[in-house]
XYZ file of C-alpha atoms in Angstrom:
707
model
C 89.638 143.856 -4.957
C 89.073 147.367 -6.156
C 87.039 146.118 -9.388
C 84.696 143.898 -6.983
C 81.636 145.881 -7.199
C 81.607 146.732 -10.579
C 82.249 143.372 -12.090
C 79.451 142.176 -10.240
C 82.048 140.489 -7.616
C 80.401 138.615 -4.724
C 81.228 139.620 -1.021
C 83.293 137.001 1.096
C 81.701 134.744 3.380
C 82.286 136.549 6.521
C 79.986 139.361 5.160
C 76.495 139.694 6.393
C 75.518 139.245 2.778
C 76.537 136.106 2.615
C 74.389 134.597 5.205
C 71.316 135.560 3.306
C 73.053 133.460 0.149
C 73.229 130.758 2.015
C 69.563 131.042 3.135
C 68.587 131.308 -0.342
C 70.883 128.449 -1.239
C 69.216 126.496 1.513
C 65.735 127.498 -0.078
C 66.580 126.185 -3.294
C 67.775 123.135 -2.305
C 64.464 121.992 -1.206
C 62.511 122.998 -4.053
C 65.273 121.744 -7.377
C 64.744 118.284 -7.640
C 67.792 117.647 -9.968
C 71.477 117.114 -8.524
C 73.159 118.897 -11.665
C 71.087 122.239 -11.418
C 71.146 122.285 -7.803
C 75.264 121.783 -7.811
C 75.683 124.651 -10.778
C 73.483 127.144 -8.587
C 75.482 126.508 -5.688
C 78.647 126.953 -7.274
C 77.182 130.306 -8.795
C 75.792 131.500 -5.247
C 77.575 129.601 -2.518
C 80.933 130.706 -4.413
C 82.005 134.286 -4.359
C 80.684 135.143 -7.938
C 77.704 137.645 -8.740
C 74.323 136.118 -8.861
C 73.430 138.702 -11.638
C 71.572 136.634 -14.552
C 72.815 137.004 -18.123
C 69.786 135.859 -19.642
C 67.274 138.489 -18.220
C 69.214 141.295 -20.191
C 69.144 144.028 -17.167
C 65.409 143.326 -16.881
C 63.910 142.716 -12.961
C 62.986 139.632 -11.655
C 59.497 139.583 -9.705
C 58.945 137.355 -6.835
C 55.692 137.320 -4.526
C 53.991 139.900 -6.519
C 50.741 140.781 -4.863
C 47.695 141.385 -7.125
C 46.318 144.121 -4.926
C 49.300 146.069 -5.608
C 48.718 149.694 -6.961
C 50.659 150.301 -10.119
C 52.723 153.117 -8.437
C 53.838 150.593 -5.433
C 54.341 148.410 -8.152
C 56.553 150.359 -10.152
C 58.464 151.451 -6.867
C 59.358 147.591 -6.233
C 59.973 147.074 -9.880
C 62.634 149.687 -10.072
C 64.167 148.211 -6.556
C 64.453 144.882 -7.944
C 65.734 145.668 -11.426
C 69.680 144.502 -11.579
C 72.001 146.360 -13.925
C 74.630 144.397 -16.026
C 77.921 145.026 -14.813
C 79.872 147.730 -16.351
C 82.887 145.424 -17.162
C 80.901 142.953 -18.862
C 78.987 145.456 -20.863
C 82.528 146.703 -21.914
C 83.933 143.033 -22.661
C 80.865 142.419 -24.919
C 81.389 145.562 -26.814
C 84.828 144.851 -27.312
C 83.824 141.741 -28.585
C 81.532 142.988 -30.884
C 83.604 145.543 -32.401
C 86.394 142.787 -32.939
C 83.880 140.203 -34.569
C 82.607 143.100 -36.894
C 86.320 143.935 -38.008
C 87.126 140.244 -38.728
C 86.999 138.935 -42.785
C 84.874 135.489 -42.071
C 85.122 134.526 -45.771
C 88.676 133.382 -45.244
C 89.806 129.668 -45.084
C 91.121 130.393 -41.784
C 87.894 132.527 -40.413
C 87.386 130.233 -37.614
C 91.050 130.750 -36.025
C 90.405 134.335 -36.766
C 87.162 134.579 -35.113
C 88.769 132.642 -31.611
C 91.167 135.232 -31.310
C 88.803 137.557 -29.967
C 87.435 135.072 -27.496
C 90.946 134.327 -26.572
C 91.753 138.205 -25.782
C 88.453 138.252 -23.642
C 89.521 135.125 -21.487
C 92.801 136.513 -21.129
C 91.187 139.557 -19.441
C 89.522 137.776 -17.317
C 92.666 135.807 -16.104
C 94.560 138.994 -15.813
C 91.723 140.778 -13.836
C 90.818 138.015 -11.297
C 93.673 137.326 -9.829
C 92.508 134.586 -7.353
C 91.221 132.266 -10.561
C 94.345 133.016 -12.565
C 96.268 129.780 -12.193
C 92.839 127.481 -12.829
C 92.071 129.914 -15.589
C 95.482 129.655 -16.913
C 95.817 125.966 -16.303
C 92.752 125.374 -18.440
C 93.624 127.756 -21.166
C 96.808 126.495 -21.545
C 95.155 122.590 -21.713
C 92.900 124.115 -24.420
C 96.195 125.676 -26.250
C 97.798 122.454 -25.941
C 94.867 120.501 -27.560
C 94.520 122.650 -30.154
C 98.098 122.775 -31.451
C 97.779 118.860 -31.138
C 94.653 118.495 -33.302
C 96.532 121.319 -35.643
C 99.550 119.011 -36.221
C 97.471 115.894 -36.335
C 95.208 117.405 -39.042
C 98.629 118.763 -40.904
C 100.279 115.074 -40.898
C 96.826 113.866 -42.260
C 96.314 116.191 -45.347
C 99.333 114.619 -47.186
C 97.993 110.907 -46.539
C 94.781 112.095 -47.869
C 96.107 113.404 -50.937
C 98.477 110.273 -51.168
C 95.150 108.162 -50.670
C 93.662 109.991 -53.595
C 96.836 109.217 -55.568
C 96.918 105.633 -54.506
C 92.944 105.353 -55.262
C 93.199 107.058 -58.867
C 96.336 104.613 -59.415
C 94.073 101.134 -58.012
C 91.455 102.435 -60.377
C 93.618 102.939 -63.584
C 95.417 99.385 -62.758
C 92.053 97.496 -62.397
C 90.514 99.071 -65.529
C 93.588 97.922 -67.487
C 93.428 94.039 -65.647
C 89.360 94.333 -66.392
C 90.264 95.421 -70.046
C 92.924 92.463 -70.615
C 90.574 90.189 -68.908
C 87.770 91.058 -71.299
C 89.705 90.573 -74.174
C 91.216 87.139 -72.886
C 87.688 86.235 -72.348
C 86.803 87.566 -76.046
C 89.440 85.150 -77.456
C 88.338 82.367 -75.047
C 84.509 82.404 -75.993
C 85.880 82.800 -79.376
C 87.453 79.372 -79.105
C 84.681 77.681 -77.500
C 82.182 78.641 -80.188
C 84.482 77.414 -82.677
C 85.316 74.139 -80.419
C 81.427 73.578 -80.013
C 81.071 74.188 -83.756
C 83.746 71.383 -84.552
C 81.918 69.073 -81.929
C 78.582 69.745 -83.907
C 80.388 69.046 -87.150
C 81.648 65.595 -85.352
C 78.339 64.783 -84.386
C 76.699 65.451 -87.728
C 79.133 63.562 -89.265
C 78.420 60.641 -86.674
C 75.025 60.856 -87.519
C 75.270 60.451 -90.907
C 77.455 57.708 -90.723
C 74.766 55.861 -88.261
C 72.164 56.728 -91.032
C 74.291 54.874 -93.735
C 74.570 52.179 -91.311
C 70.904 51.743 -91.102
C 70.310 52.151 -94.545
C 72.887 49.176 -95.227
C 71.031 47.189 -92.592
C 67.620 47.759 -94.389
C 69.335 46.690 -97.712
C 70.679 43.824 -96.161
C 67.401 42.634 -95.020
C 65.701 43.380 -98.299
C 68.417 41.354 -99.809
C 67.765 38.412 -97.494
C 63.930 38.604 -97.894
C 64.705 38.373 -101.737
C 66.908 35.195 -100.970
C 64.426 33.732 -98.880
C 62.108 34.155 -101.995
C 64.341 32.708 -104.088
C 64.824 29.812 -101.758
C 61.310 29.239 -101.899
C 61.035 29.473 -105.419
C 63.647 26.690 -105.995
C 61.727 24.635 -103.879
C 59.004 24.933 -105.995
C 60.724 24.402 -108.988
C 62.381 21.466 -108.006
C 59.104 20.026 -107.010
C 57.936 20.694 -110.188
C 60.789 19.036 -111.570
C 60.178 15.834 -109.653
C 56.485 15.501 -110.605
C 57.580 16.035 -114.724
C 60.109 13.360 -113.950
C 57.636 11.004 -112.617
C 55.268 11.681 -115.479
C 58.277 10.984 -118.017
C 58.861 7.258 -115.882
C 55.028 6.707 -116.121
C 55.192 7.673 -119.865
C 57.938 5.155 -120.634
C 56.542 2.341 -118.280
C 53.680 2.766 -120.917
C 55.818 2.699 -123.914
C 57.805 -0.194 -122.494
C 54.687 -2.131 -121.928
C 53.452 -1.366 -125.676
C 57.096 -2.628 -126.895
C 57.100 -5.836 -127.805
C 59.585 -8.460 -126.364
C 60.520 -6.522 -123.494
C 61.652 -7.953 -120.443
C 58.917 -7.000 -117.727
C 61.190 -7.802 -114.567
C 64.252 -5.628 -116.042
C 61.932 -2.713 -116.348
C 60.241 -3.215 -112.872
C 63.792 -3.581 -111.754
C 65.062 -0.306 -113.205
C 62.176 1.492 -111.805
C 62.691 0.425 -108.717
C 66.540 1.577 -108.455
C 65.511 5.001 -110.248
C 62.981 5.440 -107.404
C 65.758 4.212 -104.854
C 67.720 7.538 -106.494
C 65.089 9.506 -106.309
C 64.926 9.094 -102.430
C 68.473 9.380 -102.212
C 68.436 12.866 -103.943
C 65.192 13.764 -102.024
C 67.108 13.093 -98.669
C 70.284 15.103 -99.933
C 68.091 17.990 -101.156
C 66.211 18.029 -97.454
C 69.683 17.963 -95.894
C 70.738 20.637 -97.811
C 67.821 22.875 -97.036
C 68.213 22.211 -93.438
C 71.894 23.078 -93.320
C 72.140 26.192 -96.042
C 68.542 27.713 -95.712
C 69.736 30.604 -93.474
C 72.954 31.454 -95.381
C 73.609 34.478 -97.473
C 75.369 34.326 -101.047
C 79.172 34.469 -100.845
C 78.899 37.460 -103.355
C 76.463 39.372 -101.174
C 78.358 38.621 -97.660
C 81.811 39.988 -99.331
C 80.192 43.229 -100.882
C 78.329 43.824 -97.656
C 82.069 43.236 -95.816
C 83.573 45.451 -97.734
C 80.952 48.017 -97.323
C 81.388 47.689 -93.679
C 85.351 47.747 -93.633
C 85.205 51.141 -95.290
C 83.126 52.559 -92.991
C 84.967 51.328 -89.954
C 88.160 52.811 -91.618
C 86.757 56.220 -91.727
C 85.128 56.031 -88.615
C 88.402 55.271 -87.087
C 89.895 57.953 -89.051
C 87.165 60.657 -87.736
C 87.525 58.968 -84.381
C 91.498 59.726 -84.377
C 91.011 63.121 -85.618
C 88.514 63.878 -82.873
C 91.086 62.494 -80.092
C 93.692 64.598 -81.786
C 91.489 67.663 -81.478
C 90.879 66.790 -77.923
C 94.265 66.612 -77.074
C 95.168 69.800 -78.868
C 92.285 71.360 -76.917
C 93.791 69.872 -73.569
C 97.276 71.212 -74.605
C 95.715 74.696 -75.661
C 93.835 74.918 -71.886
C 97.208 74.069 -70.328
C 99.190 76.553 -72.086
C 96.412 79.060 -71.598
C 96.698 78.328 -67.843
C 100.308 78.529 -67.876
C 99.831 81.949 -69.937
C 97.807 83.240 -67.502
C 100.294 82.079 -64.280
C 103.291 83.819 -66.462
C 101.141 86.963 -67.122
C 100.597 87.167 -63.099
C 104.173 86.775 -62.476
C 104.952 89.474 -64.904
C 102.417 91.616 -63.628
C 103.787 91.063 -60.504
C 107.300 91.978 -61.483
C 106.073 94.808 -63.321
C 104.522 96.282 -59.818
C 107.607 95.534 -57.995
C 109.745 97.278 -61.052
C 107.306 100.521 -60.917
C 107.722 100.698 -57.378
C 111.571 100.495 -57.307
C 112.380 102.032 -60.907
C 113.005 105.871 -60.989
C 110.894 108.050 -63.818
C 112.422 108.768 -66.837
C 114.453 112.238 -66.674
C 112.772 115.005 -68.727
C 115.653 115.504 -71.053
C 113.939 118.725 -72.495
C 115.360 120.596 -69.244
C 118.958 120.651 -70.617
C 118.231 122.760 -73.644
C 117.607 125.727 -71.032
C 121.581 124.787 -69.617
C 123.235 123.877 -72.718
C 125.006 126.498 -74.517
C 123.055 127.100 -78.030
C 119.688 126.482 -76.608
C 117.044 124.300 -77.588
C 118.325 123.975 -81.387
C 121.742 122.749 -80.308
C 120.397 120.464 -77.655
C 117.704 119.099 -80.245
C 120.854 118.365 -82.428
C 122.719 116.557 -79.842
C 119.940 114.482 -78.542
C 118.719 113.196 -81.894
C 118.624 108.950 -82.033
C 120.658 109.048 -78.217
C 119.598 106.770 -75.630
C 119.366 108.002 -71.899
C 122.693 106.514 -71.318
C 124.471 108.362 -74.264
C 122.595 111.782 -73.218
C 124.493 111.403 -70.060
C 127.653 111.158 -71.537
C 126.757 114.127 -73.847
C 125.581 116.035 -70.538
C 129.214 115.019 -69.005
C 131.070 116.457 -72.071
C 129.034 119.539 -72.186
C 129.954 119.917 -68.172
C 133.152 118.842 -68.696
C 133.786 121.155 -71.708
C 133.063 124.068 -69.526
C 135.608 122.924 -66.781
C 138.296 121.872 -69.230
C 138.162 125.653 -70.788
C 138.637 127.332 -67.588
C 141.697 125.507 -66.144
C 144.917 127.203 -67.542
C 147.061 124.011 -66.493
C 147.128 120.805 -65.932
C 149.160 118.931 -63.019
C 152.056 116.647 -64.177
C 151.757 113.140 -63.548
C 155.459 112.395 -62.958
C 158.038 110.167 -64.691
C 157.224 106.766 -63.009
C 157.228 103.679 -64.882
C 153.067 103.363 -64.674
C 152.836 106.982 -66.530
C 152.333 106.632 -69.949
C 155.043 107.854 -72.035
C 153.454 110.822 -73.556
C 152.498 112.067 -70.191
C 155.977 111.922 -68.296
C 156.135 115.563 -67.170
C 156.681 116.883 -63.638
C 155.433 120.157 -62.624
C 152.651 122.018 -64.129
C 151.361 122.051 -67.886
C 149.965 124.754 -69.786
C 146.294 124.252 -71.194
C 146.269 125.158 -74.777
C 142.089 125.316 -74.567
C 141.504 123.348 -78.011
C 138.293 123.221 -79.093
C 136.518 119.892 -80.443
C 137.244 120.517 -84.043
C 141.043 121.262 -83.488
C 141.249 117.994 -81.522
C 139.701 115.811 -84.206
C 141.722 116.964 -86.963
C 145.126 116.766 -84.880
C 143.865 112.678 -84.383
C 142.907 112.413 -88.064
C 146.830 113.916 -89.136
C 148.230 111.574 -86.152
C 146.641 108.655 -87.906
C 147.560 109.670 -91.310
C 151.278 110.006 -90.625
C 151.514 106.479 -88.579
C 150.123 104.875 -91.239
C 152.712 106.538 -93.644
C 155.669 105.914 -91.127
C 154.478 102.029 -90.742
C 154.344 101.225 -94.580
C 157.857 102.795 -94.908
C 159.304 100.814 -91.903
C 157.393 97.677 -92.888
C 156.329 97.213 -89.085
C 153.637 98.525 -86.731
C 154.986 100.741 -84.251
C 153.464 101.748 -80.873
C 150.999 104.363 -80.759
C 152.168 106.047 -77.214
C 155.528 106.444 -78.750
C 154.871 107.753 -82.033
C 151.933 110.176 -80.368
C 154.960 111.870 -78.437
C 157.034 111.672 -81.481
C 154.938 113.429 -83.667
C 154.334 116.012 -81.003
C 157.663 116.996 -80.502
C 158.626 116.986 -84.227
C 155.360 119.394 -84.693
C 155.440 121.744 -81.655
C 159.255 121.027 -80.491
C 159.961 119.270 -76.988
C 159.041 122.468 -74.907
C 155.756 122.350 -76.173
C 155.107 118.883 -76.822
C 153.976 117.734 -73.162
C 151.461 120.979 -73.478
C 150.031 119.716 -76.686
C 150.027 115.511 -74.962
C 148.137 116.744 -71.696
C 145.350 119.099 -73.728
C 144.689 116.239 -76.136
C 144.441 113.391 -73.581
C 141.998 115.494 -71.502
C 139.930 116.261 -74.583
C 139.778 112.768 -76.137
C 139.237 111.311 -72.326
C 136.587 113.841 -72.037
C 134.629 113.051 -75.326
C 133.269 109.635 -75.342
C 130.343 110.128 -77.518
C 132.840 111.040 -80.469
C 133.972 107.718 -82.244
C 137.544 109.310 -83.793
C 138.350 110.588 -80.299
C 137.254 107.553 -78.194
C 138.781 105.060 -80.774
C 141.920 107.061 -80.382
C 141.756 106.964 -76.577
C 140.895 103.277 -76.175
C 143.989 102.626 -78.498
C 146.022 105.133 -76.833
C 145.603 103.737 -73.393
C 145.921 100.171 -74.085
C 142.635 98.936 -73.923
C 141.494 98.009 -77.540
C 144.104 96.807 -79.853
C 145.227 98.952 -83.195
C 144.408 96.438 -85.367
C 140.379 97.374 -84.903
C 141.140 100.840 -86.068
C 142.593 99.281 -89.180
C 140.124 96.968 -89.400
C 136.781 99.221 -89.813
C 138.568 101.419 -92.173
C 139.485 98.492 -94.387
C 135.907 97.339 -94.575
C 134.444 100.936 -94.987
C 137.224 101.265 -97.910
C 135.996 98.074 -99.387
C 132.361 99.060 -98.954
C 132.957 102.553 -100.693
C 135.270 100.901 -103.517
C 132.481 98.505 -104.441
C 129.974 100.938 -104.467
C 132.028 103.024 -106.546
C 132.527 100.274 -109.261
C 128.794 99.439 -109.186
C 128.211 103.176 -110.534
C 129.030 103.023 -113.833
C 127.321 106.586 -114.457
C 129.444 107.604 -111.670
C 127.330 110.640 -110.429
C 127.271 109.406 -106.607
C 124.079 107.880 -106.704
C 122.639 103.900 -106.981
C 119.506 102.264 -107.448
C 118.479 100.540 -104.290
C 118.914 97.116 -105.907
C 122.505 97.881 -107.069
C 123.601 99.041 -103.519
C 121.817 96.030 -101.933
C 123.889 93.831 -104.441
C 127.120 96.286 -103.608
C 126.441 95.365 -99.886
C 126.092 91.952 -100.297
C 129.466 91.847 -102.683
C 131.201 93.857 -100.266
C 129.778 92.332 -97.035
C 129.018 88.484 -97.863
C 128.775 87.123 -94.595
C 125.816 89.525 -93.336
C 122.326 88.428 -92.871
C 119.224 89.849 -95.009
C 117.995 91.511 -91.874
C 121.804 93.387 -91.619
C 121.575 94.141 -95.455
C 118.002 95.887 -94.917
C 119.099 97.947 -91.610
C 122.288 99.678 -93.451
C 119.727 100.198 -96.733
C 117.388 101.692 -93.997
C 120.177 103.738 -92.732
C 121.211 104.944 -95.944
C 117.748 106.638 -96.306
C 118.551 108.994 -93.703
C 120.039 111.767 -96.153
C 118.075 113.962 -97.760
C 119.159 113.175 -101.102
C 118.301 109.383 -100.991
C 115.091 108.330 -102.093
C 113.552 105.024 -102.176
C 114.819 104.381 -105.432
C 117.898 105.960 -105.580
C 120.531 106.314 -102.833
C 123.469 109.102 -102.598
C 126.206 106.445 -101.630
C 128.964 109.393 -101.546
C 127.326 111.507 -98.864
C 126.984 108.482 -96.437
C 130.700 108.310 -96.035
C 131.066 112.055 -95.220
C 131.892 113.370 -91.844
C 131.461 116.760 -90.111
C 133.867 119.174 -88.786
C 133.912 117.617 -85.286
C 134.577 114.274 -86.922
C 130.927 112.341 -86.272
C 130.143 110.038 -88.892
C 126.939 109.663 -90.646
C 124.072 107.116 -89.552
C 125.239 104.464 -92.197
C 128.653 104.222 -90.954
C 127.624 104.211 -87.286
C 125.194 101.299 -88.649
C 128.527 99.939 -89.973
C 130.603 100.151 -86.962
C 127.653 98.750 -84.641
C 127.153 96.066 -86.569
C 130.827 94.940 -86.677
C 130.956 95.095 -82.772
C 128.224 92.750 -82.613
C 129.513 90.566 -85.211
C 132.606 90.386 -83.304
C 130.983 89.485 -79.674
C 128.656 86.861 -81.851
C 131.611 85.124 -83.263
C 133.468 85.345 -79.553
C 130.370 83.815 -78.137
C 130.412 80.798 -80.340
C 134.116 80.261 -79.655
C 133.423 80.349 -75.906
C 130.626 77.621 -76.526
C 132.806 75.719 -78.602
C 135.658 75.612 -75.973
C 132.556 74.337 -73.350
C 133.382 74.238 -69.655
C 136.972 74.460 -69.804
C 138.735 76.252 -67.273
C 141.654 77.006 -69.033
C 142.607 76.724 -72.631
C 145.706 75.738 -74.323
C 147.304 76.827 -78.161
C 145.821 73.516 -79.776
C 142.644 73.876 -77.787
C 142.119 77.389 -79.250
C 143.154 76.074 -82.919
C 140.457 73.330 -82.538
C 137.800 75.842 -81.599
C 138.467 78.343 -84.379
C 138.524 75.413 -86.853
C 135.071 74.162 -86.003
C 133.041 77.634 -85.674
C 135.056 79.219 -89.116
C 136.342 76.580 -91.391
C 137.245 78.866 -93.826
C 139.788 80.486 -91.697
C 143.117 81.041 -93.139
C 146.365 80.034 -91.304
C 148.151 83.382 -91.071
C 144.978 84.810 -89.611
C 144.551 81.871 -87.320
C 148.167 82.688 -86.151
C 147.327 86.256 -85.847
C 144.585 85.614 -83.578
C 146.523 83.129 -81.220
C 149.180 85.583 -80.852
C 146.725 88.255 -79.823
C 145.238 85.811 -77.348
C 148.350 84.324 -75.648
C 150.220 87.903 -76.312
C 153.001 85.827 -77.455
C 154.857 85.309 -80.888
C 154.714 82.054 -82.439
C 157.962 81.046 -81.453
C 157.073 81.290 -78.109
C 153.782 79.075 -78.124
C 155.739 76.284 -76.535
C 156.433 78.062 -73.520
C 152.942 79.814 -72.992
C 151.149 77.049 -71.201
C 147.588 77.486 -70.823
C 145.451 80.528 -70.166
C 142.011 81.149 -68.465
C 139.221 81.031 -71.012
C 138.058 84.674 -69.971
C 141.410 86.137 -70.644
C 141.452 84.673 -73.981
C 138.282 85.799 -74.869
C 138.550 89.337 -73.350
C 142.039 89.782 -75.041
C 140.547 88.788 -78.816
C 137.435 91.380 -77.668
C 140.159 94.079 -77.913
C 141.531 93.043 -81.201
C 140.236 92.793 -84.695
C 138.744 89.608 -84.306
C 136.338 88.860 -87.296
C 134.792 85.870 -89.027
C 136.534 84.855 -91.994
C 134.118 82.711 -93.720
C 130.503 81.540 -93.682
C 128.750 79.410 -90.701
C 129.418 75.557 -91.046
C 125.489 75.292 -91.545
C 125.715 77.660 -94.274
C 128.338 75.673 -95.597
C 126.503 72.709 -95.597
C 123.252 74.445 -97.047
C 125.188 75.599 -99.869
C 126.737 72.444 -100.521
C 123.513 70.590 -100.098
C 121.852 72.932 -102.663
C 124.750 72.646 -104.912
C 124.412 68.648 -104.853
C 120.816 68.782 -105.786
C 121.523 71.375 -108.521
C 124.106 68.984 -110.157
C 121.997 65.684 -109.644
C 119.117 67.838 -111.343
C 121.146 68.692 -114.275
C 122.420 65.177 -114.855
C 119.119 63.470 -114.549
């Protein structure tokens, strides 16, 4: 190789210089003791690499220098022993310094930038040293693969690090929340414990006071007993005195007898003897009485003490009973607390599962940038709506744009399954109506249909009347164009009450009576409010408004009436004292009602569902129901229902006239309830419990008046 001399490249093993290297190697083997240094030196000298010492920086290496050498000879020998650094090495070092100085080591990837010049130097070595190129290339590839593997591993671990931080924060928040809950619960339990301890102390005090009373009674009883003993002794002394006085009287009488002349001495002696016998007998009886009743308490004192004892015993029993009740309540509270803790843990686990599986709530504010009209219109659209309703609003907005882009609709054909107002073949032109126009047409159709039904005296089919109305107004050629356009619009605008109800009735999902029932309820309410407005200025006081609502809707509960009152104050003209009731019945240009009417309709739907739920419970677990069963169930849950309304409900449930009831047989309960849910089904009278309560109150009032 031509570059070998300049690069410090060693000669081959067959040259004369190789023998000198081997000699030096052999001498170094005897002088060096450590095997590692010996092998490293053998590789550098015994191989084909130069022995130039990189740590010497071009200085001479002096060996076996004699002290007697002159300075001139020393300088000559020094020059001869100086080993110059290879030129190629100097160029590489110079190149490396320049590249390193040109780098910006303040960046994040400074280490990778710093590695690049070294990689280039190593590639120069690989290209210039052809003999070692395979080995060096393999070494370089292994290092590159290892570095790439480590970079990939670091890159994969970085998201885990961020995730670990998030999970750690979340766990910390949960632990803090649990600690707060436990602190509150512990505080509550401590308060309860203090209360119970105070109660126990109070009971102990009462027990001590009772014990003190018992001790005092015992002392009093001992005093009474001592008094009785003293009285007994005094009685004995009194008897002794009496006996002595009697003996004295007898002696005095004997003396008097002896003094009396003519008295029989024998007779007197015999009387004395008999008296002494009586005295002895009385003395024996007295001693017997003392022996038998010496320790007996007087009955009056005994009864008094017994009464006090019974009173104290009764009080103690009452206190013991109260204490047992408190102990039971305490045990019950402990059990309830344990159950509550278990339920809390269960709910917490369920909450964790729900939080893991649930999706985050969407940011509806982003829709303001997409919806036409901007944030102002979107704030109007989203006001008071749930997430499900907002989805319908978005679908309506999207569908409106798509509907306006369509120039025509494909006809559905003339099959029997196609509604009569959509039986058309070919393409139908899109009239591109807006929401306001469709609402006005729907209102006009309802107005014309109600008028036509009143003239005929019976109710006609809405799909047929819908087609006839369009044919009369727009002609046979354009009737289907208007029908398809109106149908697509009412199918799209599900959030609009007028369009949604018209679509459900037109498609057969809901009975037409539902529309008339709601309108009748709203009309009756408006009449009642108008009748209560004596000044005819359109406003009522809150109390008058409340009374009018209860008169128009007597079956509504107090909570429902309060909900309607709260909804009536939504308008700016209404205050806490006065309510502008006329503005509550107004609609905007798109047919949207005020919150008051919306609340009435929602209560109407919930009342119907509750009514049918009671009907289903009354039917029980019957798989199928007959006409008589349905009559009985309606009579049980709604005793005030009249025969005409009951017949209408049964006809709606069995889809048959009254003459066909005998041929209907039985139907599944689910089918009956579903058909009643689609119609105008509502409660006619109050609940049976309310009737019983009102009758009881009336009976009590009559009894009171009679008394």
